[in-house]
PDB file of C-alpha atoms in Angstrom:
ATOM      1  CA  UNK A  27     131.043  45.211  75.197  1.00  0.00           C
ATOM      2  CA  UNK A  28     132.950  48.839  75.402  1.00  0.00           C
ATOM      3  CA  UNK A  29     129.202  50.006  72.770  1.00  0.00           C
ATOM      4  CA  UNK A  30     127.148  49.157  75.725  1.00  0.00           C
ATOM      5  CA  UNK A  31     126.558  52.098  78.609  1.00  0.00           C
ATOM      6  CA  UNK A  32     128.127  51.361  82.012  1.00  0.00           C
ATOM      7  CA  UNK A  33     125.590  50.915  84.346  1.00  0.00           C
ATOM      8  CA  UNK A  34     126.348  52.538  88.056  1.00  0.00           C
ATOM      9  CA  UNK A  35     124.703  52.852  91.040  1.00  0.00           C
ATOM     10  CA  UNK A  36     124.882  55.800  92.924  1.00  0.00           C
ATOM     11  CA  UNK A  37     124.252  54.966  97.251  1.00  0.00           C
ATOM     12  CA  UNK A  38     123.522  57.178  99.390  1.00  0.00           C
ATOM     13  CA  UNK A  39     124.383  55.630 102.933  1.00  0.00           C
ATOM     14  CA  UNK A  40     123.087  58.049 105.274  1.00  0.00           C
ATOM     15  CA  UNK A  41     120.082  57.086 107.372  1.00  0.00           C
ATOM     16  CA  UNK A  42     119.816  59.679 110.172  1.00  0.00           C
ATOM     17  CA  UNK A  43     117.303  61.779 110.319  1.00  0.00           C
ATOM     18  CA  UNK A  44     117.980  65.487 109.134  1.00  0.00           C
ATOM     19  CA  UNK A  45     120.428  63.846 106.261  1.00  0.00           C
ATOM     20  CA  UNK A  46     121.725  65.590 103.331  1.00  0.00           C
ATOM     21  CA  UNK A  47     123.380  62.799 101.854  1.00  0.00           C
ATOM     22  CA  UNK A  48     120.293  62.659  98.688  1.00  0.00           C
ATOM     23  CA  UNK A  49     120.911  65.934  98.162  1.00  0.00           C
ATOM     24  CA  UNK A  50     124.715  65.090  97.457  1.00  0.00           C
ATOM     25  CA  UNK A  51     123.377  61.710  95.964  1.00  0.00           C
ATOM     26  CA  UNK A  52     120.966  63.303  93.302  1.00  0.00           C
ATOM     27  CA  UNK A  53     123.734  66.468  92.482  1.00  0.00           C
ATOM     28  CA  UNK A  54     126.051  63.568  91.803  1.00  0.00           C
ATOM     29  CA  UNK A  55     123.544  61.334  89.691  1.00  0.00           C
ATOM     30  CA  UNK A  56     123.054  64.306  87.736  1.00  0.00           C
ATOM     31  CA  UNK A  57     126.426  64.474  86.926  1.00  0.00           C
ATOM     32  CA  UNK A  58     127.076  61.174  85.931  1.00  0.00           C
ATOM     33  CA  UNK A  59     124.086  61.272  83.719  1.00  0.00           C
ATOM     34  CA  UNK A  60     124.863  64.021  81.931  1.00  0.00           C
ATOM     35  CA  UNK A  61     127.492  61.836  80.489  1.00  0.00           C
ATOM     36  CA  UNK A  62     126.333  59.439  77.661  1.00  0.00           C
ATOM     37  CA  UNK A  63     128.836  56.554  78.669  1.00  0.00           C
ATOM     38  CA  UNK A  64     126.666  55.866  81.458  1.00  0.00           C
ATOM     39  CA  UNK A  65     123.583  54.920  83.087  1.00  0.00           C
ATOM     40  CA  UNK A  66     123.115  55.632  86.458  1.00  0.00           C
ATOM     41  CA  UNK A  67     120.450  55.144  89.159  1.00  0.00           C
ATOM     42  CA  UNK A  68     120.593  55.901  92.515  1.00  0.00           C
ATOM     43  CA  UNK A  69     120.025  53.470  95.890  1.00  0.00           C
ATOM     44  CA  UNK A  70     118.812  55.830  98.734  1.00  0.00           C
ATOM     45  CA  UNK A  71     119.396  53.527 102.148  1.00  0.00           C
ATOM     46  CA  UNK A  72     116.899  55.920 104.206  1.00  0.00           C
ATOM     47  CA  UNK A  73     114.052  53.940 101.759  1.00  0.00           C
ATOM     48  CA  UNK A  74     115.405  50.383 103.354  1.00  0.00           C
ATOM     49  CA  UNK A  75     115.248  48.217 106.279  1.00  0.00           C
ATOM     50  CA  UNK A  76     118.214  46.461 106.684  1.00  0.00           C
ATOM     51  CA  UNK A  77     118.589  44.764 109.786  1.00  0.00           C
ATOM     52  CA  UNK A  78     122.184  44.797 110.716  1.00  0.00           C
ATOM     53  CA  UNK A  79     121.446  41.159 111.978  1.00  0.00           C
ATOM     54  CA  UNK A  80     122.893  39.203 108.920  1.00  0.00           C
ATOM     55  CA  UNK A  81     120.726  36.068 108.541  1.00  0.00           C
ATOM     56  CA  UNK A  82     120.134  33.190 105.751  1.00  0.00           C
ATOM     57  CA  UNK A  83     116.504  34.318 106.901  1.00  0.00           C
ATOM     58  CA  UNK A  84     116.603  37.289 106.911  1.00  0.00           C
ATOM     59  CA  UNK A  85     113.290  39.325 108.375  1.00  0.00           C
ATOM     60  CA  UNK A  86     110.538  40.453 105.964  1.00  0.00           C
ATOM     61  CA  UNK A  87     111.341  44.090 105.474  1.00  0.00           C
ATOM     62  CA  UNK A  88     114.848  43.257 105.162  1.00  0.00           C
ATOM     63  CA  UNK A  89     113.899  40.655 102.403  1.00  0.00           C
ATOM     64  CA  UNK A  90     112.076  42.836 100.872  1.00  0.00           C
ATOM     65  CA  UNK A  91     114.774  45.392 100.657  1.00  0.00           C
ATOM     66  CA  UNK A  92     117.530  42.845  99.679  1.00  0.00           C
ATOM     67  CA  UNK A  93     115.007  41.627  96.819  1.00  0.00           C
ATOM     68  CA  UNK A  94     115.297  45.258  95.310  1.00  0.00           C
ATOM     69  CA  UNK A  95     118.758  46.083  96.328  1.00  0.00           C
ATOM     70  CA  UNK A  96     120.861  42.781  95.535  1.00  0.00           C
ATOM     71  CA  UNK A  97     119.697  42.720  91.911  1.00  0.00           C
ATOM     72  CA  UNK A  98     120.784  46.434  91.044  1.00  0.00           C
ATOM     73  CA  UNK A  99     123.981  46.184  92.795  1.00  0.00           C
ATOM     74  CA  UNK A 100     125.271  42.406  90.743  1.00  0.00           C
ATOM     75  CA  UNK A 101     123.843  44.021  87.633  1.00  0.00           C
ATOM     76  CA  UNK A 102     126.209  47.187  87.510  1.00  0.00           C
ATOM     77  CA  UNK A 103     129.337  47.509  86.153  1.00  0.00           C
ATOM     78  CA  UNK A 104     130.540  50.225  88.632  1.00  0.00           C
ATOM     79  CA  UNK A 105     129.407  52.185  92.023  1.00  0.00           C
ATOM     80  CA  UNK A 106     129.741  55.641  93.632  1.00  0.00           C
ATOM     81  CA  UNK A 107     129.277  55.451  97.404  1.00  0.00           C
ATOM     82  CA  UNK A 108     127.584  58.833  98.893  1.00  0.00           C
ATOM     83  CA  UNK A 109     128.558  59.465 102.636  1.00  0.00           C
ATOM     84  CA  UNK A 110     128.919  61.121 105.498  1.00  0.00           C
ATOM     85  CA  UNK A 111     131.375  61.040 108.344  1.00  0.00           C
ATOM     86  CA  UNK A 112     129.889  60.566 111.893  1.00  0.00           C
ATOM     87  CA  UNK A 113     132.678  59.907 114.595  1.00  0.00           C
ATOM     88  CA  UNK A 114     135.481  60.175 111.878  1.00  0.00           C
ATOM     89  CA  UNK A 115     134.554  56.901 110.022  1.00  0.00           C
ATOM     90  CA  UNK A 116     131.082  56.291 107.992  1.00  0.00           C
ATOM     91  CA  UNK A 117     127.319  55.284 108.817  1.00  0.00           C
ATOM     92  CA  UNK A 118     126.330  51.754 109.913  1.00  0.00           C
ATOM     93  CA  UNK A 119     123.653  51.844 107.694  1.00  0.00           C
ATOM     94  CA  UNK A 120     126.240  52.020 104.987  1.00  0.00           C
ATOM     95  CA  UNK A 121     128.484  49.067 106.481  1.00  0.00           C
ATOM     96  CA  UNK A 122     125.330  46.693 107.124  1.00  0.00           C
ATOM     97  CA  UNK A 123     124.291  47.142 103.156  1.00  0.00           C
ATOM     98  CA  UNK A 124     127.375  46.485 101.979  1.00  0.00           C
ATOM     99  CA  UNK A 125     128.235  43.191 104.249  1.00  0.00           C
ATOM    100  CA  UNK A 126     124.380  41.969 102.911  1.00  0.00           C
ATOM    101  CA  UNK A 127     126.114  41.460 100.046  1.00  0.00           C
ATOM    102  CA  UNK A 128     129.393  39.723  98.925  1.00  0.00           C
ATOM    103  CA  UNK A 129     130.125  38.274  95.114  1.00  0.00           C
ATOM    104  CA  UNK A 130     127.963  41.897  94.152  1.00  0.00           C
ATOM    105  CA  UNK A 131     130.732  44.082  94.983  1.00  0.00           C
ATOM    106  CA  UNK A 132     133.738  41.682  93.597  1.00  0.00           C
ATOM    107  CA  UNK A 133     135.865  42.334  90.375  1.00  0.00           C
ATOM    108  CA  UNK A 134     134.159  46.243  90.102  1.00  0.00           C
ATOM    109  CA  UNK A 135     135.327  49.663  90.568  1.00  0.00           C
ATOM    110  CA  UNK A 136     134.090  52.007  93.518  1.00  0.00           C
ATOM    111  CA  UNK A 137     133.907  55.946  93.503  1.00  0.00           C
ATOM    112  CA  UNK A 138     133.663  57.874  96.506  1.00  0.00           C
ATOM    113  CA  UNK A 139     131.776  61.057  97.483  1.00  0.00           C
ATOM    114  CA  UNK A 140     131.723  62.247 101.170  1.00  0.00           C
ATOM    115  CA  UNK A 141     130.974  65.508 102.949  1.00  0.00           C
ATOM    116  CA  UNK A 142     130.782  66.507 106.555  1.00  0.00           C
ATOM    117  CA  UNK A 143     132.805  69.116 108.595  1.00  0.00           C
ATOM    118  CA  UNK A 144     136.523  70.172 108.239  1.00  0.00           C
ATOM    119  CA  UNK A 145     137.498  67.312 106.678  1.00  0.00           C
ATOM    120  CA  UNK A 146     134.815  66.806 104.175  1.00  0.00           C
ATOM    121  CA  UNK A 147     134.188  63.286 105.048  1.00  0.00           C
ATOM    122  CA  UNK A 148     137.590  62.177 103.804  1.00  0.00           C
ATOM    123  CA  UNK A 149     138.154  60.242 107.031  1.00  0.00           C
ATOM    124  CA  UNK A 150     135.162  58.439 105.857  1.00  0.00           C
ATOM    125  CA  UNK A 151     135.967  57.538 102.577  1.00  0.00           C
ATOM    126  CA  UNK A 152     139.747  56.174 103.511  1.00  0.00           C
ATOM    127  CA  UNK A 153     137.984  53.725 106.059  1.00  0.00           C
ATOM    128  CA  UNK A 154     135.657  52.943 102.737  1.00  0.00           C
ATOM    129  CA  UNK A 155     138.748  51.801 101.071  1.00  0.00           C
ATOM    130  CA  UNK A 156     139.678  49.528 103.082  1.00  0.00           C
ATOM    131  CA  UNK A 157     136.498  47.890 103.406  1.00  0.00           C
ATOM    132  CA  UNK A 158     135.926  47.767  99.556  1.00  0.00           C
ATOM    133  CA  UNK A 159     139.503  45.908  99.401  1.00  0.00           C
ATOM    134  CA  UNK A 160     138.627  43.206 101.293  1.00  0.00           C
ATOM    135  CA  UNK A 161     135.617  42.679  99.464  1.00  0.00           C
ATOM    136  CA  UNK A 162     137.985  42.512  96.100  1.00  0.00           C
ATOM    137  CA  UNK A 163     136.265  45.650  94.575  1.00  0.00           C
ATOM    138  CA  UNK A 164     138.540  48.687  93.965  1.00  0.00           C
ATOM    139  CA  UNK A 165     138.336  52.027  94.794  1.00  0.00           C
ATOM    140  CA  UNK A 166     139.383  54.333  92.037  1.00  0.00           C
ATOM    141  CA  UNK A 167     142.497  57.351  93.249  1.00  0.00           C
ATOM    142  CA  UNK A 168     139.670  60.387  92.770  1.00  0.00           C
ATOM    143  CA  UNK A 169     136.935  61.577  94.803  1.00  0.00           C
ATOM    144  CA  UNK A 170     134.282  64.248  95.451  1.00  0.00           C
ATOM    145  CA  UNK A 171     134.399  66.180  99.077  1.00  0.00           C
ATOM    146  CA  UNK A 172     132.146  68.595 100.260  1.00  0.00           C
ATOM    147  CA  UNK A 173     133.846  70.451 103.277  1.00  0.00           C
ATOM    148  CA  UNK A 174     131.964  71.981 106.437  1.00  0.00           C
ATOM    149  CA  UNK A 175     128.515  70.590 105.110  1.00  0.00           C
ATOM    150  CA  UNK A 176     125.278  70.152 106.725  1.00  0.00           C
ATOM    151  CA  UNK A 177     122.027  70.862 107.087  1.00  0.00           C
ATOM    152  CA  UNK A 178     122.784  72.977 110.067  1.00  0.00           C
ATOM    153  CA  UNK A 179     124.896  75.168 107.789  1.00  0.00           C
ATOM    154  CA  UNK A 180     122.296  74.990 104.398  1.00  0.00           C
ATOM    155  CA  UNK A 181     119.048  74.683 105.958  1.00  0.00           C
ATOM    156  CA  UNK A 182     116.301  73.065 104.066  1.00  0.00           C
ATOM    157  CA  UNK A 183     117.540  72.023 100.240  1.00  0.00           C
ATOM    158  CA  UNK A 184     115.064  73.799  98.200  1.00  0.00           C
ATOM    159  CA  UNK A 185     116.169  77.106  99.886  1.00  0.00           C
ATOM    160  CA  UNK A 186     120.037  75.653  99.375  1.00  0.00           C
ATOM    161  CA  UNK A 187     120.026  75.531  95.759  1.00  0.00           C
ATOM    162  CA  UNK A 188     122.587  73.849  93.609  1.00  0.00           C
ATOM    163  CA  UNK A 189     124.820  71.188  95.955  1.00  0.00           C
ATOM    164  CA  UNK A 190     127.840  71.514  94.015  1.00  0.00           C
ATOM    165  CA  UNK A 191     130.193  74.637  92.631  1.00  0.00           C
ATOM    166  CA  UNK A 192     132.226  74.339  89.079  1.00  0.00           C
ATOM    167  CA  UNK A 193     135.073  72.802  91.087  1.00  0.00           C
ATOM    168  CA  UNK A 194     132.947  70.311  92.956  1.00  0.00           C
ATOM    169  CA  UNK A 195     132.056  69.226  89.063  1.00  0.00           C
ATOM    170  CA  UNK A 196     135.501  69.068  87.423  1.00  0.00           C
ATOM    171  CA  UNK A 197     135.837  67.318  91.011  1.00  0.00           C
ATOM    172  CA  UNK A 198     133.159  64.622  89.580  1.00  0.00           C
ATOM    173  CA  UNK A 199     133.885  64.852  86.476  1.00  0.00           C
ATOM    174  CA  UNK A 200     137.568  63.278  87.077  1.00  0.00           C
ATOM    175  CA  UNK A 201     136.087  60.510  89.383  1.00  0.00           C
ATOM    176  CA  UNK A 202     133.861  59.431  86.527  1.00  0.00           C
ATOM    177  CA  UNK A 203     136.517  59.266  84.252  1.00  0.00           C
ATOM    178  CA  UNK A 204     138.509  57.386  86.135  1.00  0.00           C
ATOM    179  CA  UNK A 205     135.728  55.112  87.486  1.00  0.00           C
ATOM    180  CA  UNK A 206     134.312  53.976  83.512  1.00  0.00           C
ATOM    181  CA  UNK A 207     138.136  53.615  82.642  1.00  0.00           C
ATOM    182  CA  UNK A 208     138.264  50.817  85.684  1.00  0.00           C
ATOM    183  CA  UNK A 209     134.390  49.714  84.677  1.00  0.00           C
ATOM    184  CA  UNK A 210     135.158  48.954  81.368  1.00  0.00           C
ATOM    185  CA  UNK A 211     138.397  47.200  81.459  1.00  0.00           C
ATOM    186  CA  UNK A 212     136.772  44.883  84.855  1.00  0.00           C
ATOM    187  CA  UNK A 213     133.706  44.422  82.556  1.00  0.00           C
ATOM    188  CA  UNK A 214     135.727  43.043  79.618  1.00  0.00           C
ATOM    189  CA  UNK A 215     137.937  41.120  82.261  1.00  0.00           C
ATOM    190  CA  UNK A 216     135.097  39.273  83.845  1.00  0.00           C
ATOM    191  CA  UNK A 217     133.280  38.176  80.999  1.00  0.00           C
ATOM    192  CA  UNK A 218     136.672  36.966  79.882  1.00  0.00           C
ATOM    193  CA  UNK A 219     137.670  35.218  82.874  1.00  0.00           C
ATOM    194  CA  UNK A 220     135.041  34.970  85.924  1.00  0.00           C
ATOM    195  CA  UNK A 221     136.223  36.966  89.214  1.00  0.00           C
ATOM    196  CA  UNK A 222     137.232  34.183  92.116  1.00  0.00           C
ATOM    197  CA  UNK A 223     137.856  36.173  95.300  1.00  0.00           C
TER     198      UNK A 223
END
């Protein structure tokens, strides 16, 4: 089990147009795969309709996007949530993906990575936590801010450069640590024992 790589999947949960959140997404997903434990991809929200009308039938775009998006998420051993703070809490687009899904999120470790204004988006992530908990997934201590961020201060990406600065990456760098320890040992524990929430 601990020979195999631990699958994560990076999501960026910003929608709104004008959103850096992939370019915080992708500087993170190159992080994690510059480590050989793992093997990450990345689920970029702003390519999904969810309708935020939870159905047993649900409509076609939405299906569509839950046929792509539910696989991904029960297959990975771990998950690094991307976001934003709007109004001192995160995105809806981020809340209506996760309550699509349930039994996906239990029993697995969560890593979060927010940016916005003074506060980097921590506000954010805290109201994450508590979210994650009641879905019986656990959010690992670490985490990844980026402080007075936007587009309105960076402009376009490609004239931006690199996202991230060498503390932003020792920043990441303990987050993934901490997130394959959890991975691992909930990875071993469920195919031990299956996760009932």
């Amino acid at each position: 089990m601990t020979d195999q790589p631990i699958r994560v999947e990076v999501l960026s949960g910003s929608v709104r147009e004008g959103r850096v959140g992939p370019a915080v997404a992708s500087w993170f997903l190159e992080q994690a795969r510059a480590l050989p434990e793992f093997d990450a991809g990345l689920i970029d929200l702003g390519d999904y309709e969810l309708s935020d009308r939870l159905s047993a039938n649900p409509p076609a775009a939405t299906g569509a996007a839950l046929a792509e998006i539910t696989p991904r998420l029960g297959a990975a051993d771990a998950f690094v949530v991307v976001t934003p703070e709007y109004n001192h809490s995160f995105p809806a687009s981020l809340k209506t993906a996760i309550d699509w899904h349930h039994a996906e999120w239990q029993g697995k470790p969560v890593g979060l990575v927010s940016y916005g204004g003074v506060s980097g988006g921590l506000r954010a992530a805290e109201h994450l936590r508590q979210v994650f908990a009641e879905l019986n997934a656990t959010t690992v201590r670490n985490t990844v801010s980026f402080h007075r961020f936007s587009a309105k201060d960076h402009g376009p990406w490609d004239d931006f450069g690199d996202v991230g600065d060498q503390d932003a990456a020792t920043a990441a760098r303990a987050l993934l640590d901490q997130l394959g320890w959890w991975a691992l040992a909930l990875r071993e524990a469920r195919a031990a024992r299956p996760y009932r929430a």
